């Protein structure tokens, strides 16, 4: 009687297929981990300090005799040494000048592209298939693209911070100093307090800070701003502040709250003939912190409010756009500003953020 080679013997177990799957899984995990390390090494570009580690990772991944990476300028960074270094250098130069593959025996050089632009060259020595070399060059190019995108995002975030600082109204500064001057003779103590508020307000708005502050720090700046606004607007401006002690140490992006309060005063109260109440509250809601800034001013059309957050509103509301984008960058797309408004119904801005977020630590 014949025996099926694939059959499971009575009482026996057949683990060969499972063993191969486990082995393939381990190889896949190892390859993914190697790719992650290579990408991390290229985070600062082909001239960064992580390139030697990335080259070593590529050599192990390709099982090559030697591997090199080079940028548009400077020397190649090698892991291992080719038998003919001068030929390798010549191939790398040809590959970059012609933006095409160059080979000589077991030596091959291929250009590396990032965002469809020539960024450098990959040189491989040894019995490695052409397809593997091409995939490695594509891998390096994609890692460089991601690094550039991350750097661009950081630059954009810093630019948005600079834009927020630049939004300090010269008109408000002039009116604040005029109000302070008016109290110098009649109420010197109040003039002194207002000058300290002015110093605190400008220090928080203009000085160089880290990426994050605390709710307590933001509220100190808000209180200084509102004290100056009351001195300028007098009885036209009424203020209510309520903040729960448990959210005071919560870390959040620097200048995330002050622009919202300034917007409420500027567009809800400061308009010619306007007056009203500005309320700022902060409270804990489970694992989240909820902060609201509300005014009883003229409000706006909800469609226009949506356009404001999309960056299509008036330049005077730039602060709302920047704050919304920065919150989404730090906490994810599920966070950001919520505007509740209607013509004649005032405006309510809600900020909801995690009370604890990895990597978000006040300076």
mmCIF file with all atom_site columns, N, CA, C and O in Angstrom, residues 18 113 183 192 203 237 243 314 360:
data_model
loop_
_atom_site.group_PDB
_atom_site.id
_atom_site.type_symbol
_atom_site.label_atom_id
_atom_site.label_alt_id
_atom_site.label_comp_id
_atom_site.label_asym_id
_atom_site.label_entity_id
_atom_site.label_seq_id
_atom_site.pdbx_PDB_ins_code
_atom_site.Cartn_x
_atom_site.Cartn_y
_atom_site.Cartn_z
_atom_site.occupancy
_atom_site.B_iso_or_equiv
_atom_site.pdbx_formal_charge
_atom_site.auth_seq_id
_atom_site.auth_comp_id
_atom_site.auth_asym_id
_atom_site.auth_atom_id
_atom_site.pdbx_PDB_model_num
ATOM 1  N N  . UNK A 1 18  ? 4.770   24.726  9.492  1.00 0.00 ? 18  UNK A N  1
ATOM 2  C CA . UNK A 1 18  ? 4.701   25.742  10.538 1.00 0.00 ? 18  UNK A CA 1
ATOM 3  C C  . UNK A 1 18  ? 6.088   26.296  10.826 1.00 0.00 ? 18  UNK A C  1
ATOM 4  O O  . UNK A 1 18  ? 6.286   27.490  11.015 1.00 0.00 ? 18  UNK A O  1
ATOM 5  N N  . UNK A 1 113 ? 17.312  58.985  -5.822 1.00 0.00 ? 113 UNK A N  1
ATOM 6  C CA . UNK A 1 113 ? 16.440  60.139  -6.043 1.00 0.00 ? 113 UNK A CA 1
ATOM 7  C C  . UNK A 1 113 ? 15.540  60.368  -4.835 1.00 0.00 ? 113 UNK A C  1
ATOM 8  O O  . UNK A 1 113 ? 15.076  59.419  -4.220 1.00 0.00 ? 113 UNK A O  1
ATOM 9  N N  . UNK A 1 183 ? -2.650  106.646 34.043 1.00 0.00 ? 183 UNK A N  1
ATOM 10 C CA . UNK A 1 183 ? -2.765  106.363 35.471 1.00 0.00 ? 183 UNK A CA 1
ATOM 11 C C  . UNK A 1 183 ? -1.524  106.767 36.262 1.00 0.00 ? 183 UNK A C  1
ATOM 12 O O  . UNK A 1 183 ? -1.524  106.670 37.496 1.00 0.00 ? 183 UNK A O  1
ATOM 13 N N  . UNK A 1 192 ? 1.705   101.025 37.904 1.00 0.00 ? 192 UNK A N  1
ATOM 14 C CA . UNK A 1 192 ? 2.805   100.073 38.128 1.00 0.00 ? 192 UNK A CA 1
ATOM 15 C C  . UNK A 1 192 ? 2.345   98.650  37.837 1.00 0.00 ? 192 UNK A C  1
ATOM 16 O O  . UNK A 1 192 ? 3.052   97.886  37.164 1.00 0.00 ? 192 UNK A O  1
ATOM 17 N N  . UNK A 1 203 ? 6.659   89.533  27.259 1.00 0.00 ? 203 UNK A N  1
ATOM 18 C CA . UNK A 1 203 ? 7.677   88.494  27.472 1.00 0.00 ? 203 UNK A CA 1
ATOM 19 C C  . UNK A 1 203 ? 7.171   87.135  26.999 1.00 0.00 ? 203 UNK A C  1
ATOM 20 O O  . UNK A 1 203 ? 7.878   86.390  26.320 1.00 0.00 ? 203 UNK A O  1
ATOM 21 N N  . UNK A 1 237 ? -15.592 95.941  28.568 1.00 0.00 ? 237 UNK A N  1
ATOM 22 C CA . UNK A 1 237 ? -15.119 94.549  28.627 1.00 0.00 ? 237 UNK A CA 1
ATOM 23 C C  . UNK A 1 237 ? -15.351 93.974  30.014 1.00 0.00 ? 237 UNK A C  1
ATOM 24 O O  . UNK A 1 237 ? -14.904 94.523  31.014 1.00 0.00 ? 237 UNK A O  1
ATOM 25 N N  . UNK A 1 243 ? -10.666 78.194  36.173 1.00 0.00 ? 243 UNK A N  1
ATOM 26 C CA . UNK A 1 243 ? -9.731  77.142  35.789 1.00 0.00 ? 243 UNK A CA 1
ATOM 27 C C  . UNK A 1 243 ? -9.612  76.145  36.930 1.00 0.00 ? 243 UNK A C  1
ATOM 28 O O  . UNK A 1 243 ? -9.351  76.523  38.073 1.00 0.00 ? 243 UNK A O  1
ATOM 29 N N  . UNK A 1 314 ? -10.316 85.914  7.055  1.00 0.00 ? 314 UNK A N  1
ATOM 30 C CA . UNK A 1 314 ? -9.593  87.183  7.010  1.00 0.00 ? 314 UNK A CA 1
ATOM 31 C C  . UNK A 1 314 ? -8.245  87.031  7.680  1.00 0.00 ? 314 UNK A C  1
ATOM 32 O O  . UNK A 1 314 ? -8.061  86.209  8.578  1.00 0.00 ? 314 UNK A O  1
ATOM 33 N N  . UNK A 1 360 ? 5.049   65.378  24.963 1.00 0.00 ? 360 UNK A N  1
ATOM 34 C CA . UNK A 1 360 ? 4.588   66.749  25.176 1.00 0.00 ? 360 UNK A CA 1
ATOM 35 C C  . UNK A 1 360 ? 4.913   67.137  26.618 1.00 0.00 ? 360 UNK A C  1
ATOM 36 O O  . UNK A 1 360 ? 4.181   66.783  27.552 1.00 0.00 ? 360 UNK A O  1
#
